[in-house]
Short mmCIF file of C-alpha atoms in Angstrom, two decimals:
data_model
loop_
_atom_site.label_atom_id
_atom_site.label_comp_id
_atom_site.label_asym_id
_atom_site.label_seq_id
_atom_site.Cartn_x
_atom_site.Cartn_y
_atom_site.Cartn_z
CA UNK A 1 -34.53 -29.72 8.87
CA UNK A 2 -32.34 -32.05 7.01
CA UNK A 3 -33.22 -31.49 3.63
CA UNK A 4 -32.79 -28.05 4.55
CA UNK A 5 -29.69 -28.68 5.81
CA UNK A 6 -28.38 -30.04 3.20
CA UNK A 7 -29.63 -27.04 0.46
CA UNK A 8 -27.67 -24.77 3.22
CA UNK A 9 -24.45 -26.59 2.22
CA UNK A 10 -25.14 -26.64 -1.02
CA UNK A 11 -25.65 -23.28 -1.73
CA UNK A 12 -22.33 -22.46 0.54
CA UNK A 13 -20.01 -25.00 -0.88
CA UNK A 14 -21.41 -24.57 -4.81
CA UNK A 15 -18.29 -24.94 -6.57
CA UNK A 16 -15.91 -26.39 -4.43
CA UNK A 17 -15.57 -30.31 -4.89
CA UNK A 18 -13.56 -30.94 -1.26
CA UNK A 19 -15.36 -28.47 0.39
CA UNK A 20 -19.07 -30.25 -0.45
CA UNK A 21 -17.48 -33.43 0.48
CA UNK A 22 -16.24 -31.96 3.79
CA UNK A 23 -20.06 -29.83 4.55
CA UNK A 24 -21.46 -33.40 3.49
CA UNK A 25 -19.81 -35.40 6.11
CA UNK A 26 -19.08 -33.12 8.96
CA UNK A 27 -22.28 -30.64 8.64
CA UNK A 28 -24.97 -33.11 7.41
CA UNK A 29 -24.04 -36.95 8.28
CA UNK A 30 -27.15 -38.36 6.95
CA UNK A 31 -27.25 -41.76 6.46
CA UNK A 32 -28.05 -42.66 2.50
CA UNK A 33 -31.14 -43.30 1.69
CA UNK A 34 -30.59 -46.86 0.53
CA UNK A 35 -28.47 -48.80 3.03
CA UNK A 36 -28.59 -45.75 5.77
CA UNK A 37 -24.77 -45.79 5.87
CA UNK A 38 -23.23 -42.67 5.58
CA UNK A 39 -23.15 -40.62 1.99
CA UNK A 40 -19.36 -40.00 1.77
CA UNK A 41 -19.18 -37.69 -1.65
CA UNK A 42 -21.61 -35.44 -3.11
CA UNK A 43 -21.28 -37.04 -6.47
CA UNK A 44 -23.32 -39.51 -5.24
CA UNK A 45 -26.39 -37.91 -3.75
CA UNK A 46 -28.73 -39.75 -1.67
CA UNK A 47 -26.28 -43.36 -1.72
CA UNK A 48 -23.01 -44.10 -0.43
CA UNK A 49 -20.39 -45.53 -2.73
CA UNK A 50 -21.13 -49.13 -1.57
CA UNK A 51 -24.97 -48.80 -2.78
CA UNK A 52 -23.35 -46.87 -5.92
CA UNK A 53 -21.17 -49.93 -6.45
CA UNK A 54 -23.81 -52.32 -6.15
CA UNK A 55 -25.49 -50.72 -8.76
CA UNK A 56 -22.74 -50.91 -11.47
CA UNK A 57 -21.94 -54.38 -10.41
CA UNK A 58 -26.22 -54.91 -10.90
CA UNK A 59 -25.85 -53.20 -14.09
CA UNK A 60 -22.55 -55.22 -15.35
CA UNK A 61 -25.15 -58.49 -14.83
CA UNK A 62 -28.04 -57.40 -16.84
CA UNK A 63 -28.34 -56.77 -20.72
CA UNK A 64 -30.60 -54.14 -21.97
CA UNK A 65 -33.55 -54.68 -24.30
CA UNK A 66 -32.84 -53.16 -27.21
CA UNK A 67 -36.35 -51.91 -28.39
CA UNK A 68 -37.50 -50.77 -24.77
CA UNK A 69 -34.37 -50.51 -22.98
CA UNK A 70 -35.47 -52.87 -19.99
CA UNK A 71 -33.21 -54.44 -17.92
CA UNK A 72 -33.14 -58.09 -18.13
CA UNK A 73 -30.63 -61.08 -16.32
CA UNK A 74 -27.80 -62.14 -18.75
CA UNK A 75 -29.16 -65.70 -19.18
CA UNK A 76 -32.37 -65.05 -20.42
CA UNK A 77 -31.58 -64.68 -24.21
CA UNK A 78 -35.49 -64.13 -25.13
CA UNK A 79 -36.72 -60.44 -26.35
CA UNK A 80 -37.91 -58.82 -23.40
CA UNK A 81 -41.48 -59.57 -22.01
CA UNK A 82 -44.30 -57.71 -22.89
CA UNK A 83 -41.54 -55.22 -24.27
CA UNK A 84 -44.17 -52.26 -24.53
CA UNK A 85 -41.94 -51.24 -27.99
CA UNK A 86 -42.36 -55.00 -29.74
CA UNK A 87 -46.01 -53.66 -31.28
CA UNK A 88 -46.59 -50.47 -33.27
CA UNK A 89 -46.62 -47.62 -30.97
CA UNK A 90 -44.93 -43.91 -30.37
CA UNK A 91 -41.44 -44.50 -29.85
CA UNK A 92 -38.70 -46.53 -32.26
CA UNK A 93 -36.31 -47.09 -29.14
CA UNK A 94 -35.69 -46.15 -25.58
CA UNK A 95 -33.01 -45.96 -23.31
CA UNK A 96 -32.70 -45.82 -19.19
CA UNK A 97 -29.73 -45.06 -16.83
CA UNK A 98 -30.44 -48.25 -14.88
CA UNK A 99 -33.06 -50.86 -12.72
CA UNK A 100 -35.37 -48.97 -10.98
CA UNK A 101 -33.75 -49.98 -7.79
CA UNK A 102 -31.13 -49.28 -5.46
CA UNK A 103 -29.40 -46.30 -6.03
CA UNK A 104 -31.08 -45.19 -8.72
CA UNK A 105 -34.09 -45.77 -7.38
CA UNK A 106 -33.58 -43.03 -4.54
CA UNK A 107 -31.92 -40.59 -7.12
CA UNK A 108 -35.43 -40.52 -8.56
CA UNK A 109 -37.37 -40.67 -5.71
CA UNK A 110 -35.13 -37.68 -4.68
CA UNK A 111 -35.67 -35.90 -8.01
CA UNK A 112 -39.55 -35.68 -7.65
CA UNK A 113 -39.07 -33.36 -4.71
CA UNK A 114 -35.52 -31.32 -5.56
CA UNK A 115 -35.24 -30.00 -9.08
CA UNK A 116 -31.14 -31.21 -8.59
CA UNK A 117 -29.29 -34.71 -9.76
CA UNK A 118 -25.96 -36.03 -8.71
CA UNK A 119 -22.77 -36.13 -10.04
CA UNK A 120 -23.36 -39.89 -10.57
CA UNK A 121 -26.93 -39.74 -11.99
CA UNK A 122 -25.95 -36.79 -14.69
CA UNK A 123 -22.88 -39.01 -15.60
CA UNK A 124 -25.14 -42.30 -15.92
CA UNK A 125 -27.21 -40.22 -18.81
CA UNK A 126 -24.17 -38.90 -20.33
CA UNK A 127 -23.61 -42.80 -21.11
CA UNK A 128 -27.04 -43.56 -22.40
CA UNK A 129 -26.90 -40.61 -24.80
CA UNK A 130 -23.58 -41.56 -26.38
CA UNK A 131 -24.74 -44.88 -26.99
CA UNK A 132 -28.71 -44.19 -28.04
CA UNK A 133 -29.38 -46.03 -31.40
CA UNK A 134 -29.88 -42.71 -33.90
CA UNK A 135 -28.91 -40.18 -31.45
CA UNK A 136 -27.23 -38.30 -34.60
CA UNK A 137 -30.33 -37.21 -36.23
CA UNK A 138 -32.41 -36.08 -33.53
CA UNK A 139 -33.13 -32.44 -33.37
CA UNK A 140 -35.54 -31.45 -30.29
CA UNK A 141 -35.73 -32.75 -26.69
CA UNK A 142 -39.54 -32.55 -25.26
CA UNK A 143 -39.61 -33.94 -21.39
CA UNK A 144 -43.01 -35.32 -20.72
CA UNK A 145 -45.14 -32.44 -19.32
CA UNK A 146 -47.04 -32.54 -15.94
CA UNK A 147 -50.53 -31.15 -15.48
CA UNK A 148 -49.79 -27.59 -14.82
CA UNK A 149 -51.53 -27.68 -11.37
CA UNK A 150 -49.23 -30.57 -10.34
CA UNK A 151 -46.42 -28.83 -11.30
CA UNK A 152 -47.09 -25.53 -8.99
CA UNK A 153 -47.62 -27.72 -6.04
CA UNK A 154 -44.30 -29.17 -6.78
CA UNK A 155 -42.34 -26.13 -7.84
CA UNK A 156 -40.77 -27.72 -10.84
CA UNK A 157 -41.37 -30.50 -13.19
CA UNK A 158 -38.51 -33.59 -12.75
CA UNK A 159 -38.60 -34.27 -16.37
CA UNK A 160 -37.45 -31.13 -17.24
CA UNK A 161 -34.37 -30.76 -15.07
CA UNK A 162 -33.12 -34.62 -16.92
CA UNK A 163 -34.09 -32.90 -20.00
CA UNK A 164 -32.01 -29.79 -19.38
CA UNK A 165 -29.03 -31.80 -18.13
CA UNK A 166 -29.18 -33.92 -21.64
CA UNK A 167 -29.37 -30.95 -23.90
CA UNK A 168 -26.73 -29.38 -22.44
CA UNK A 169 -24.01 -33.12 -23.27
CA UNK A 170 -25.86 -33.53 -26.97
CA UNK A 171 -25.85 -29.13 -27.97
CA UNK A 172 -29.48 -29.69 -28.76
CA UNK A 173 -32.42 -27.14 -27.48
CA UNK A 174 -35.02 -28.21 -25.08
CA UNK A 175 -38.71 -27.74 -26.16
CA UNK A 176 -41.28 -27.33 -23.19
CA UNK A 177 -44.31 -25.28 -24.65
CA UNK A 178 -45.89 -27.53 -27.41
CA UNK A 179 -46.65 -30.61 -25.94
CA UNK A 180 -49.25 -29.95 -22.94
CA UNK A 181 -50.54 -32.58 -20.02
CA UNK A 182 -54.57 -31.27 -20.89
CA UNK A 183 -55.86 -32.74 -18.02
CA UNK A 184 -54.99 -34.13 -14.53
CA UNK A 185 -54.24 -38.04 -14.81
CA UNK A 186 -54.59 -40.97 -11.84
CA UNK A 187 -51.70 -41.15 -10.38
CA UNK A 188 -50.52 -44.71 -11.45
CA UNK A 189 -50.39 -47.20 -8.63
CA UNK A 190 -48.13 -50.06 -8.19
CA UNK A 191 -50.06 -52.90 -9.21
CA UNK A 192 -51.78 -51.42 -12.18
CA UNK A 193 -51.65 -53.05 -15.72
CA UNK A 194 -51.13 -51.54 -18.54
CA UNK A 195 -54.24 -51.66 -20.03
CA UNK A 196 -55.67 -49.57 -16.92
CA UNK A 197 -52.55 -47.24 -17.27
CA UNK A 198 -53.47 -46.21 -20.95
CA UNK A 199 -57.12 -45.83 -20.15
CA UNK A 200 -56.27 -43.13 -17.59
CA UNK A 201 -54.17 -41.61 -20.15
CA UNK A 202 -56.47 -41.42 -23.09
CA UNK A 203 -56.76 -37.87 -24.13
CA UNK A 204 -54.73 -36.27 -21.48
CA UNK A 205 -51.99 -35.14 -24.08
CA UNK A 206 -52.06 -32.55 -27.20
CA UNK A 207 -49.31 -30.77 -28.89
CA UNK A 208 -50.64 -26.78 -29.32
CA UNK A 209 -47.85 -25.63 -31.39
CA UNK A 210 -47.74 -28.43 -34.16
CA UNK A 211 -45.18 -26.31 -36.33
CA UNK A 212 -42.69 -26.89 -33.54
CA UNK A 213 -42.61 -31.06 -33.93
CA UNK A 214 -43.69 -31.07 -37.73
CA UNK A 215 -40.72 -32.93 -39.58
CA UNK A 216 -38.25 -33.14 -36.52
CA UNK A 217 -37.34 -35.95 -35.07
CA UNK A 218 -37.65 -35.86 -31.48
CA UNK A 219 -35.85 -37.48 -27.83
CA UNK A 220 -38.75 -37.24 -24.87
CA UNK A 221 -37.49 -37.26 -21.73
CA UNK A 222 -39.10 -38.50 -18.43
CA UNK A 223 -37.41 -39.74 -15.07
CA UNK A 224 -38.90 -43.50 -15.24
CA UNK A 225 -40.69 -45.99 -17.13
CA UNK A 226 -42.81 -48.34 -15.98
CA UNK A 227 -45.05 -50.32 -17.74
CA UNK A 228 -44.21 -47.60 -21.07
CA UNK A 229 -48.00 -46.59 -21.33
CA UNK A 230 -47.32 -43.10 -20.65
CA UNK A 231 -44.28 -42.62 -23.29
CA UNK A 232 -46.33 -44.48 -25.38
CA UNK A 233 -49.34 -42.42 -25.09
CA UNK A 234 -47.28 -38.98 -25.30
CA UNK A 235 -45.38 -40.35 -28.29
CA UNK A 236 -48.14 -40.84 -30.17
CA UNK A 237 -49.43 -37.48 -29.95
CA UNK A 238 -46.10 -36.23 -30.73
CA UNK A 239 -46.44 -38.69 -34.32
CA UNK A 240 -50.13 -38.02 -34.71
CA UNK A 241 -48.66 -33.95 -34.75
CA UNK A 242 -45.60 -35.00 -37.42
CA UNK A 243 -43.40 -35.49 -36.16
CA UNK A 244 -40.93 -38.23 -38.28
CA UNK A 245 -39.54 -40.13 -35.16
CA UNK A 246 -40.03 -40.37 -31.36
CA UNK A 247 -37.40 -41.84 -29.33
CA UNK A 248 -37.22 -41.64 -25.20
CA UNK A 249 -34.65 -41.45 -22.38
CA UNK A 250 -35.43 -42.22 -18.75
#
């Protein structure tokens, strides 16, 4: 009943900033889904504005890779890790709102089961578009696909809803019938390497409509990355199909 609850005042106060806030805390005081205190504005979703905080302040502490887009302490002035993007692959650069923690964290986890973001999620891609390295020529938007059967059992795929958001801030269409998820994939575990990640993924993408990529330089789209096997894999396909440049947003 609460997440019900909480589509009911939605729907009713759609449009009305003060009235959201006031349905949010009087009609539906659910505690956030990080800290379980309670969620005070609906910019900010599933976390109050102390877990919201804690995530810029998080943020302001950390550097970003600037191949992969990791997240990595201040101190540590090596390249990053492993950084999936430091050997030839699919994708020149990518970008992410944030750590996969916290906050953000939830937002996601939120995302994978109601095709809506927050105030505060939509505003932290707003930043990473205006500041992606080559944003200027890009032409397309492709969000990584789900198998089709996974997406009727979920209603929606997550990938597409950032992807929608994102064309709308950078006037740029959104592209969702070329590039197809051919087969059903393991669902990757915590735990797994990468080198099991990309096995499960061998063959599971193909672009149908090759006329669509040819030339264009493209921004996929996904809600997180990992270990980067996955935008790896797909960006490949999209290259292997001609397209001149892959870059990806998470």
């Amino acid at each position: 009943m609460g997440e019900r609850a909480r589509e009911w005042v939605e729907r009713v106060c759609a449009g009305w900033g003060w009235a959201r806030d006031l349905g949010l805390g009087v009609l539906y005081p659910e505690g956030g889904r990080v800290c379980g205190g309670r969620v005070e504005e609906w910019a900010g979703g599933v976390a109050c504005r102390a877990c919201w905080q804690r995530m810029d302040e998080l943020k302001a502490r950390l550097r970003c890779c600037q191949r992969c887009g990791g997240w990595l302490a201040v101190e540590d002035a090596r390249a990053c890790p492993g950084c999936p993007l430091q050997v030839e692959g699919g994708l020149v650069v990518a970008r992410s709102a944030g750590p996969h923690e916290g906050a953000l964290r939830e937002s996601v986890l939120w995302l994978k089961r109601h095709p809506r973001m927050a105030w505060r999620v939509r505003e932290s891609l707003r930043t990473v578009w205006e500041d992606l390295p080559g944003r200027e020529g890009i032409d397309l938007l492709i969000p990584v696909p789900l198998h089709p059967s996974r997406e009727r059992e979920r209603g929606f795929n997550q990938a597409e809803v950032i992807a929608r958001w994102l064309g709308k801030v950078a006037g740029l269409p959104v592209e969702t019938t070329s590039l197809l998820r051919r087969r059903p994939t393991e669902r990757h575990r915590l735990g797994m390497g990468r080198r099991e990640r990309s096995r499960s993924l061998q063959g599971a993408f193909v672009v149908r409509a090759p006329r669509l990529v040819e030339g264009r330089s493209l921004l996929l789209v996904d809600d997180v990355m990992t270990t980067g096997t996955t935008a790896l894999a797909v960006g490949e396909t999209l290259l292997d199909a001609g397209a001149s440049a892959v870059r990806l947003v998470t």
